[in-house]
Coordinates of N, CA and C in Angstrom, one line a residue:
M1 N 0.8 -1.2 0.0 CA 0.0 0.0 0.0 C 0.9 1.2 0.0
A2 N 0.6 2.2 -0.9 CA 1.4 3.4 -1.0 C 1.0 4.3 0.2
V3 N 2.1 5.0 0.7 CA 1.8 5.9 1.8 C 2.3 7.3 1.4
P4 N 1.8 8.3 2.0 CA 2.2 9.7 1.7 C 3.7 9.9 2.1
L5 N 4.4 10.8 1.3 CA 5.7 11.3 1.7 C 5.5 12.3 2.9
I6 N 6.1 12.0 4.0 CA 6.0 12.8 5.2 C 7.3 13.6 5.3
T7 N 7.2 14.9 5.2 CA 8.4 15.8 5.3 C 8.3 16.7 6.5
V8 N 9.5 16.9 7.1 CA 9.6 17.8 8.2 C 10.4 19.0 7.7
R9 N 9.9 20.2 7.8 CA 10.6 21.4 7.3 C 11.1 22.2 8.5
H10 N 12.4 22.4 8.5 CA 13.0 23.1 9.6 C 13.4 24.5 9.2
T11 N 13.3 25.5 10.1 CA 13.7 26.8 9.9 C 15.3 26.8 9.9
P12 N 15.9 27.9 9.4 CA 17.4 27.9 9.5 C 18.0 27.9 10.9
A13 N 17.1 28.2 11.9 CA 17.6 28.2 13.3 C 18.2 26.8 13.7
I14 N 17.7 25.7 13.1 CA 18.2 24.4 13.5 C 19.6 24.2 13.1
N15 N 20.1 24.9 12.1 CA 21.5 24.8 11.6 C 22.5 25.0 12.7
D16 N 22.1 25.9 13.6 CA 23.0 26.2 14.7 C 22.7 25.5 16.0
D17 N 21.8 24.5 15.9 CA 21.4 23.8 17.1 C 21.4 22.3 16.9
P18 N 22.6 21.7 16.7 CA 22.6 20.2 16.5 C 22.1 19.4 17.6
G19 N 22.2 19.9 18.8 CA 21.6 19.1 19.9 C 20.1 18.9 19.8
T20 N 19.4 20.0 19.4 CA 18.0 19.8 19.2 C 17.7 18.9 18.1
F21 N 18.4 19.0 17.0 CA 18.1 18.1 15.9 C 18.4 16.6 16.3
A22 N 19.5 16.4 17.1 CA 19.8 15.0 17.5 C 18.6 14.4 18.3
R23 N 17.9 15.3 19.1 CA 16.8 14.8 19.8 C 15.6 14.5 18.9
I24 N 15.4 15.4 17.9 CA 14.3 15.2 16.9 C 14.6 13.9 16.1
A25 N 15.9 13.7 15.7 CA 16.2 12.4 15.0 C 15.9 11.2 15.8
G26 N 16.2 11.3 17.1 CA 15.9 10.2 18.0 C 14.4 9.9 18.0
I27 N 13.5 10.9 18.0 CA 12.1 10.7 17.9 C 11.7 10.0 16.6
H28 N 12.3 10.4 15.5 CA 12.1 9.7 14.3 C 12.5 8.2 14.3
R29 N 13.6 7.9 14.9 CA 14.1 6.5 15.0 C 13.1 5.7 15.9
A30 N 12.6 6.4 16.9 CA 11.7 5.6 17.8 C 10.3 5.4 17.2
N31 N 10.0 6.1 16.1 CA 8.7 6.0 15.4 C 8.9 5.8 13.9
P32 N 9.3 4.6 13.5 CA 9.6 4.4 12.1 C 8.5 4.7 11.2
G33 N 8.7 5.4 10.1 CA 7.7 5.8 9.2 C 7.1 7.1 9.5
A34 N 7.5 7.7 10.6 CA 6.9 9.0 10.9 C 7.5 10.2 10.1
C35 N 8.6 9.9 9.5 CA 9.3 11.0 8.7 C 10.1 10.3 7.6
D36 N 9.9 10.8 6.4 CA 10.6 10.3 5.3 C 11.8 11.2 4.8
E37 N 11.6 12.5 5.1 CA 12.5 13.5 4.5 C 12.5 14.7 5.4
V38 N 13.7 15.3 5.5 CA 13.9 16.5 6.3 C 14.4 17.6 5.4
W39 N 13.7 18.8 5.5 CA 14.2 20.0 4.7 C 15.0 20.8 5.7
F40 N 16.3 21.1 5.2 CA 17.0 22.2 5.9 C 17.0 23.4 5.0
A41 N 17.4 24.5 5.5 CA 17.3 25.7 4.7 C 18.3 26.7 5.1
D42 N 18.5 27.7 4.2 CA 19.4 28.8 4.5 C 18.6 30.1 4.5
G43 N 18.7 30.9 5.5 CA 17.9 32.1 5.7 C 18.5 33.4 5.2
S44 N 19.4 33.3 4.2 CA 20.1 34.5 3.8 C 20.3 34.6 2.3
I45 N 20.8 35.7 1.9 CA 21.3 35.9 0.5 C 22.8 36.4 0.7
D46 N 23.5 35.6 1.5 CA 24.9 36.0 1.8 C 25.8 35.8 0.5
A47 N 27.0 36.4 0.6 CA 28.0 36.1 -0.3 C 28.4 34.6 -0.2
L48 N 29.0 34.1 -1.3 CA 29.2 32.6 -1.3 C 30.0 32.0 -0.2
D49 N 30.9 32.8 0.4 CA 31.7 32.3 1.5 C 30.7 32.0 2.7
G50 N 29.7 32.9 2.9 CA 28.7 32.6 4.0 C 27.9 31.4 3.6
V51 N 27.5 31.2 2.3 CA 26.7 30.1 1.9 C 27.5 28.8 2.2
R52 N 28.8 28.8 1.9 CA 29.6 27.6 2.1 C 29.6 27.2 3.6
K53 N 29.7 28.2 4.5 CA 29.7 27.9 5.9 C 28.3 27.3 6.4
T54 N 27.2 27.8 5.8 CA 25.9 27.3 6.1 C 25.8 25.9 5.6
A55 N 26.3 25.6 4.4 CA 26.2 24.3 3.8 C 27.0 23.3 4.6
A56 N 28.1 23.7 5.1 CA 28.9 22.8 6.0 C 28.1 22.4 7.2
K57 N 27.4 23.3 7.8 CA 26.6 23.1 9.0 C 25.5 22.0 8.7
I58 N 24.9 22.2 7.5 CA 23.8 21.3 7.1 C 24.3 19.9 6.8
A59 N 25.5 19.9 6.2 CA 26.0 18.6 5.8 C 26.4 17.7 7.1
A60 N 26.6 18.4 8.2 CA 26.9 17.7 9.4 C 25.8 16.9 10.0
F61 N 24.5 17.2 9.5 CA 23.4 16.5 10.0 C 23.2 15.2 9.2
R62 N 24.0 14.9 8.2 CA 23.7 13.7 7.4 C 23.8 12.4 8.2
E63 N 24.7 12.3 9.1 CA 24.8 11.1 9.9 C 23.6 10.8 10.7
D64 N 23.0 11.8 11.4 CA 21.8 11.6 12.1 C 20.7 11.2 11.2
C65 N 20.6 11.9 10.0 CA 19.5 11.5 9.1 C 19.6 10.1 8.6
E66 N 20.8 9.7 8.3 CA 21.0 8.3 7.8 C 20.7 7.3 8.8
R67 N 21.2 7.6 10.1 CA 20.9 6.7 11.2 C 19.4 6.5 11.4
S68 N 18.6 7.6 11.1 CA 17.2 7.6 11.3 C 16.4 7.1 10.1
G69 N 17.1 6.8 9.0 CA 16.5 6.3 7.8 C 15.6 7.4 7.1
I70 N 16.1 8.7 7.2 CA 15.3 9.7 6.5 C 16.2 10.5 5.5
G71 N 15.7 11.0 4.5 CA 16.4 11.7 3.5 C 16.8 13.1 3.9
L72 N 18.0 13.6 3.6 CA 18.4 15.0 3.9 C 18.2 15.8 2.6
S73 N 17.3 16.8 2.7 CA 17.0 17.6 1.5 C 17.2 19.1 1.9
F74 N 17.2 19.9 0.8 CA 17.5 21.3 1.0 C 16.4 22.1 0.4
Q75 N 15.9 23.2 1.2 CA 14.9 24.1 0.7 C 15.6 25.4 0.4
H76 N 15.6 25.8 -0.9 CA 16.2 27.1 -1.3 C 15.2 28.2 -0.8
G77 N 15.5 28.7 0.4 CA 14.5 29.5 1.1 C 14.5 31.0 0.8
R78 N 15.6 31.5 0.3 CA 15.7 32.9 -0.1 C 15.9 33.0 -1.6
T79 N 14.9 33.2 -2.3 CA 15.0 33.4 -3.7 C 15.1 34.8 -4.1
L80 N 14.0 35.5 -4.3 CA 14.0 36.9 -4.6 C 14.0 37.8 -3.3
G81 N 13.7 37.2 -2.2 CA 13.6 38.0 -1.0 C 12.2 38.1 -0.5
H82 N 12.1 38.5 0.8 CA 10.7 38.6 1.4 C 10.2 40.0 1.6
G83 N 10.9 41.0 1.1 CA 10.4 42.4 1.2 C 11.6 43.4 1.3
P84 N 11.3 44.7 1.0 CA 12.3 45.7 1.1 C 13.0 45.7 2.5
S85 N 14.4 45.7 2.4 CA 15.2 45.8 3.6 C 15.2 44.5 4.4
H86 N 14.4 43.5 4.1 CA 14.4 42.3 4.8 C 15.7 41.6 4.8
D87 N 16.3 41.5 3.6 CA 17.6 40.9 3.4 C 18.6 42.0 2.8
G88 N 18.2 43.2 2.7 CA 19.0 44.2 2.0 C 19.8 45.1 2.9
K89 N 19.2 46.2 3.3 CA 20.0 47.2 4.1 C 20.4 46.6 5.4
A90 N 19.6 45.8 6.0 CA 20.0 45.2 7.3 C 21.3 44.4 7.2
R91 N 21.6 43.9 6.0 CA 22.7 43.0 5.9 C 23.6 43.5 4.7
A92 N 23.7 44.8 4.6 CA 24.4 45.3 3.4 C 25.8 44.9 3.3
A93 N 26.5 44.6 4.3 CA 27.9 44.2 4.3 C 28.1 42.7 3.8
E94 N 27.0 42.0 3.8 CA 27.1 40.5 3.5 C 26.6 40.1 2.2
H95 N 25.6 40.8 1.6 CA 25.1 40.3 0.3 C 26.0 40.8 -0.8
P96 N 26.0 40.0 -2.0 CA 26.9 40.4 -3.1 C 26.3 41.2 -4.2
F97 N 25.2 42.0 -3.9 CA 24.5 42.6 -4.9 C 24.7 44.1 -4.9
S98 N 24.5 44.7 -6.1 CA 24.6 46.2 -6.3 C 23.2 46.7 -6.5
A99 N 23.1 48.1 -6.6 CA 21.8 48.7 -6.8 C 21.1 48.2 -8.0
G100 N 21.8 47.9 -9.1 CA 21.1 47.5 -10.3 C 20.5 46.1 -10.2
D101 N 20.7 45.4 -9.1 CA 20.2 44.0 -9.0 C 18.9 43.9 -8.3
W102 N 18.5 45.0 -7.6 CA 17.2 45.0 -6.9 C 16.1 45.3 -7.8
Q103 N 14.9 44.9 -7.4 CA 13.7 45.3 -8.1 C 13.5 46.8 -7.9
V104 N 12.8 47.4 -8.8 CA 12.5 48.8 -8.8 C 11.0 49.0 -8.6
G105 N 10.6 50.0 -7.8 CA 9.2 50.3 -7.6 C 8.7 51.2 -8.6
R106 N 7.4 51.6 -8.5 CA 6.8 52.4 -9.4 C 7.3 53.8 -9.5
D107 N 8.0 54.2 -8.4 CA 8.6 55.6 -8.3 C 10.0 55.6 -8.9
G108 N 10.5 54.4 -9.4 CA 11.9 54.4 -9.9 C 13.0 54.1 -8.9
R109 N 12.6 53.9 -7.6 CA 13.6 53.7 -6.6 C 13.8 52.2 -6.4
P110 N 15.1 51.8 -6.2 CA 15.4 50.4 -5.9 C 14.8 49.9 -4.6
L111 N 14.2 48.7 -4.7 CA 13.6 48.1 -3.5 C 14.7 47.1 -2.9
E112 N 15.6 47.7 -2.1 CA 16.7 46.9 -1.6 C 16.2 45.8 -0.7
G113 N 16.5 44.5 -1.1 CA 16.0 43.4 -0.4 C 15.1 42.5 -1.3
I114 N 14.7 43.0 -2.4 CA 13.9 42.2 -3.4 C 14.7 42.1 -4.7
L115 N 15.1 41.0 -5.0 CA 16.0 40.8 -6.2 C 15.2 40.8 -7.5
C116 N 15.8 41.4 -8.6 CA 15.2 41.3 -9.9 C 15.5 40.0 -10.6
P117 N 14.5 39.2 -11.0 CA 14.8 37.9 -11.6 C 15.4 38.0 -13.0
R118 N 15.5 39.2 -13.5 CA 16.2 39.3 -14.9 C 17.6 39.9 -14.8
S119 N 18.0 40.2 -13.6 CA 19.4 40.7 -13.4 C 20.4 39.6 -13.7
P120 N 21.4 39.8 -14.6 CA 22.4 38.8 -14.9 C 23.1 38.4 -13.6
A121 N 23.4 39.4 -12.8 CA 24.1 39.0 -11.5 C 23.3 38.1 -10.6
V122 N 22.0 38.4 -10.6 CA 21.1 37.6 -9.7 C 21.0 36.2 -10.3
L123 N 20.9 36.0 -11.6 CA 20.9 34.7 -12.2 C 22.2 33.9 -12.0
A124 N 23.3 34.6 -12.1 CA 24.6 34.0 -11.9 C 24.7 33.5 -10.4
Y125 N 24.2 34.4 -9.5 CA 24.2 34.0 -8.1 C 23.4 32.8 -7.8
A126 N 22.2 32.7 -8.4 CA 21.3 31.6 -8.2 C 22.0 30.3 -8.7
R127 N 22.7 30.3 -9.8 CA 23.4 29.2 -10.3 C 24.5 28.8 -9.3
D128 N 25.3 29.8 -8.9 CA 26.5 29.5 -8.0 C 26.0 29.1 -6.6
Y129 N 24.9 29.7 -6.1 CA 24.3 29.3 -4.8 C 23.9 27.8 -4.8
A130 N 23.1 27.4 -5.9 CA 22.7 26.0 -5.9 C 23.8 25.1 -6.1
R131 N 24.8 25.4 -6.9 CA 26.0 24.5 -7.1 C 26.7 24.4 -5.8
T132 N 26.9 25.5 -5.0 CA 27.6 25.4 -3.8 C 26.9 24.5 -2.8
L133 N 25.6 24.7 -2.7 CA 24.9 23.8 -1.7 C 24.9 22.4 -2.1
V134 N 24.8 22.1 -3.3 CA 24.7 20.7 -3.7 C 26.1 20.0 -3.6
E135 N 27.1 20.7 -3.9 CA 28.5 20.2 -3.8 C 28.8 19.8 -2.4
T136 N 28.3 20.6 -1.4 CA 28.7 20.3 0.0 C 27.7 19.4 0.7
V137 N 26.4 19.7 0.4 CA 25.3 19.0 1.2 C 24.9 17.7 0.5
H138 N 25.0 17.6 -0.8 CA 24.5 16.4 -1.5 C 23.1 16.0 -1.1
P139 N 22.1 17.0 -1.2 CA 20.8 16.7 -0.8 C 20.1 15.6 -1.6
K140 N 19.2 14.9 -1.0 CA 18.3 14.0 -1.8 C 17.5 14.7 -2.8
T141 N 16.9 15.8 -2.3 CA 16.1 16.6 -3.2 C 16.4 18.1 -2.9
Y142 N 16.2 19.0 -3.9 CA 16.5 20.4 -3.8 C 15.2 21.1 -4.1
W143 N 14.6 21.8 -3.1 CA 13.3 22.4 -3.3 C 13.5 24.0 -3.4
I144 N 12.8 24.6 -4.3 CA 12.7 26.0 -4.4 C 11.5 26.5 -3.7
D145 N 11.8 27.4 -2.7 CA 10.7 27.9 -1.9 C 9.6 28.6 -2.7
D146 N 8.4 28.7 -2.1 CA 7.3 29.3 -2.8 C 7.3 30.8 -2.7
D147 N 8.4 31.4 -2.1 CA 8.6 32.8 -2.2 C 9.1 33.3 -3.6
L148 N 9.3 32.3 -4.5 CA 9.7 32.6 -5.9 C 8.4 33.0 -6.6
R149 N 7.9 34.2 -6.2 CA 6.6 34.7 -6.8 C 6.7 36.2 -6.8
M150 N 6.1 36.9 -7.7 CA 6.1 38.3 -7.8 C 5.3 39.0 -6.7
G151 N 4.3 38.3 -6.2 CA 3.4 38.9 -5.2 C 3.8 38.7 -3.8
V152 N 5.0 38.3 -3.5 CA 5.4 38.1 -2.1 C 5.4 39.5 -1.3
C153 N 5.5 40.6 -2.1 CA 5.3 41.9 -1.5 C 4.9 42.9 -2.6
K154 N 4.6 44.1 -2.3 CA 4.3 45.1 -3.3 C 5.6 45.7 -3.8
P155 N 5.7 46.1 -5.1 CA 4.7 45.9 -6.1 C 4.7 44.5 -6.7
N156 N 3.7 44.1 -7.4 CA 3.7 42.8 -8.0 C 4.4 42.8 -9.4
G157 N 5.7 42.9 -9.3 CA 6.5 43.0 -10.5 C 7.6 44.0 -10.4
C158 N 8.6 44.0 -11.2 CA 9.7 44.9 -11.2 C 9.6 45.9 -12.3
F159 N 9.8 47.2 -12.0 CA 9.7 48.2 -13.0 C 11.0 48.8 -13.3
C160 N 12.1 48.0 -13.2 CA 13.4 48.5 -13.6 C 13.5 48.7 -15.1
D161 N 14.5 49.5 -15.5 CA 14.7 49.7 -17.0 C 14.8 48.4 -17.8
R162 N 15.5 47.5 -17.2 CA 15.8 46.2 -17.8 C 14.5 45.4 -18.1
C163 N 13.6 45.4 -17.0 CA 12.4 44.7 -17.2 C 11.4 45.4 -18.1
L164 N 11.4 46.7 -18.0 CA 10.5 47.5 -19.0 C 11.0 47.3 -20.4
K165 N 12.3 47.3 -20.7 CA 12.7 47.0 -22.0 C 12.3 45.6 -22.5
A166 N 12.5 44.6 -21.7 CA 12.1 43.3 -22.0 C 10.6 43.2 -22.3
F167 N 9.8 43.8 -21.4 CA 8.4 43.8 -21.6 C 7.9 44.4 -22.9
N168 N 8.6 45.5 -23.2 CA 8.2 46.3 -24.4 C 8.8 45.6 -25.7
A169 N 9.5 44.6 -25.5 CA 10.0 43.8 -26.7 C 8.8 43.1 -27.4
Q170 N 7.7 43.0 -26.7 CA 6.5 42.3 -27.2 C 5.9 43.3 -28.3
P171 N 5.4 42.7 -29.4 CA 4.8 43.6 -30.4 C 3.7 44.5 -29.9
G172 N 3.9 45.8 -30.3 CA 2.9 46.8 -30.0 C 3.0 47.4 -28.6
S173 N 4.1 47.1 -27.8 CA 4.2 47.5 -26.5 C 5.2 48.6 -26.4
S174 N 4.9 49.7 -25.7 CA 5.8 50.8 -25.6 C 5.6 51.6 -24.2
W175 N 5.4 50.8 -23.2 CA 5.0 51.4 -21.9 C 6.2 52.0 -21.2
T176 N 5.9 53.1 -20.6 CA 6.9 53.7 -19.6 C 6.5 53.4 -18.2
R177 N 7.3 53.6 -17.2 CA 7.1 53.1 -15.9 C 5.8 53.7 -15.3
E178 N 5.6 55.0 -15.3 CA 4.4 55.5 -14.5 C 3.1 55.1 -15.1
P179 N 2.8 55.2 -16.4 CA 1.5 54.8 -16.9 C 1.3 53.3 -16.7
L180 N 2.3 52.5 -16.9 CA 2.2 51.0 -16.7 C 1.8 50.7 -15.3
A181 N 2.5 51.3 -14.3 CA 2.2 51.1 -12.9 C 0.8 51.5 -12.5
E182 N 0.4 52.6 -13.1 CA -1.0 53.2 -12.9 C -2.0 52.2 -13.4
K183 N -1.8 51.6 -14.5 CA -2.8 50.7 -15.1 C -2.8 49.4 -14.3
L184 N -1.7 48.9 -13.8 CA -1.6 47.7 -13.1 C -2.0 47.8 -11.6
L185 N -1.7 48.9 -11.0 CA -1.8 49.0 -9.5 C -3.0 49.9 -9.1
D186 N -3.4 50.9 -10.0 CA -4.4 51.9 -9.5 C -5.8 51.7 -10.2
S187 N -5.8 51.1 -11.4 CA -7.0 51.0 -12.1 C -8.0 50.1 -11.5
P188 N -9.3 50.6 -11.3 CA -10.3 49.7 -10.7 C -10.8 48.7 -11.6
S189 N -10.5 48.8 -12.9 CA -11.0 47.8 -13.9 C -9.9 46.8 -14.2
L190 N -10.3 45.7 -14.9 CA -9.3 44.7 -15.3 C -8.7 45.1 -16.6
E191 N -7.6 45.7 -16.5 CA -6.9 46.2 -17.7 C -6.3 45.1 -18.6
P192 N -6.5 45.2 -19.9 CA -5.9 44.1 -20.8 C -4.4 43.9 -20.6
V193 N -3.7 45.0 -20.3 CA -2.3 44.8 -20.1 C -1.9 43.9 -19.0
R194 N -2.8 43.7 -18.1 CA -2.5 42.9 -16.9 C -2.1 41.4 -17.3
E195 N -2.9 40.9 -18.3 CA -2.6 39.5 -18.7 C -1.2 39.4 -19.3
A196 N -0.8 40.4 -20.1 CA 0.5 40.4 -20.7 C 1.6 40.5 -19.6
W197 N 1.3 41.4 -18.6 CA 2.2 41.6 -17.5 C 2.4 40.3 -16.6
I198 N 1.3 39.6 -16.4 CA 1.4 38.3 -15.6 C 2.2 37.3 -16.4
A199 N 2.0 37.2 -17.7 CA 2.7 36.2 -18.5 C 4.2 36.6 -18.6
F200 N 4.5 37.9 -18.6 CA 5.9 38.3 -18.6 C 6.6 38.0 -17.3
N201 N 5.9 38.2 -16.2 CA 6.5 37.9 -14.9 C 6.7 36.4 -14.7
Q202 N 5.8 35.6 -15.3 CA 5.9 34.1 -15.3 C 7.2 33.7 -16.0
R203 N 7.5 34.4 -17.1 CA 8.8 34.1 -17.8 C 10.0 34.5 -17.0
S204 N 9.8 35.6 -16.3 CA 10.9 36.1 -15.4 C 11.2 35.1 -14.3
L205 N 10.2 34.6 -13.7 CA 10.4 33.6 -12.6 C 11.0 32.3 -13.2
A206 N 10.6 32.0 -14.4 CA 11.2 30.8 -15.0 C 12.7 30.9 -15.3
L207 N 13.1 32.1 -15.6 CA 14.5 32.4 -15.8 C 15.3 32.1 -14.5
Y208 N 14.8 32.5 -13.4 CA 15.4 32.2 -12.1 C 15.4 30.7 -11.8
A209 N 14.3 30.1 -12.0 CA 14.2 28.7 -11.7 C 15.2 27.9 -12.6
A210 N 15.3 28.3 -13.8 CA 16.2 27.6 -14.7 C 17.6 27.8 -14.3
A211 N 18.0 28.9 -13.8 CA 19.3 29.2 -13.3 C 19.6 28.2 -12.1
V212 N 18.7 28.1 -11.2 CA 18.9 27.2 -10.1 C 19.1 25.7 -10.6
C213 N 18.3 25.3 -11.6 CA 18.4 24.0 -12.1 C 19.8 23.8 -12.8
E214 N 20.3 24.8 -13.4 CA 21.6 24.7 -14.0 C 22.7 24.5 -13.0
G215 N 22.5 25.2 -11.9 CA 23.5 25.1 -10.8 C 23.5 23.7 -10.2
V216 N 22.2 23.2 -10.0 CA 22.1 21.8 -9.4 C 22.7 20.8 -10.4

């Protein structure tokens, strides 16, 4: 009889608390079948030296996982970020990004902490990040968190010059930032441009996911 895959998802705090995880692994061993897979995660968008340190901490849990008969997996928990300044200004000395790598709001200002999925530097980082984790951790599976979405915070999309240029590469499109943002964010009616904007952002997210897959 087939049974569901039971996964336990840990926050990044467990990476610095091996004693707690050892007790949790003991519970799994005492209850066979209660857990098939454990997700570990990284809570940052650090430079790669910091990522390597986190990966080494996670790899150290492999023995407990194997003794417990559960798979060690990784959740790519920081993709584009969770909001302005969440991973940006508060950790400015640690992240490897410049002003042109952040999403841009309707007023033309960078939203530091939310990465643009069309930035070449962001896509290169996604590849390097995934490769670094897999090389060290060797996870059973590699999950991309559901924060890989344009609606994780406002605005629902990036209005940087790079994204506007790519959006306007579609036939008949010549939007500038302010009127496009007004149609998308302020109009009470369902504007026809919204469907094109959603499809464009889907392609933007696919670029990021593809970069992660390349790294893996």
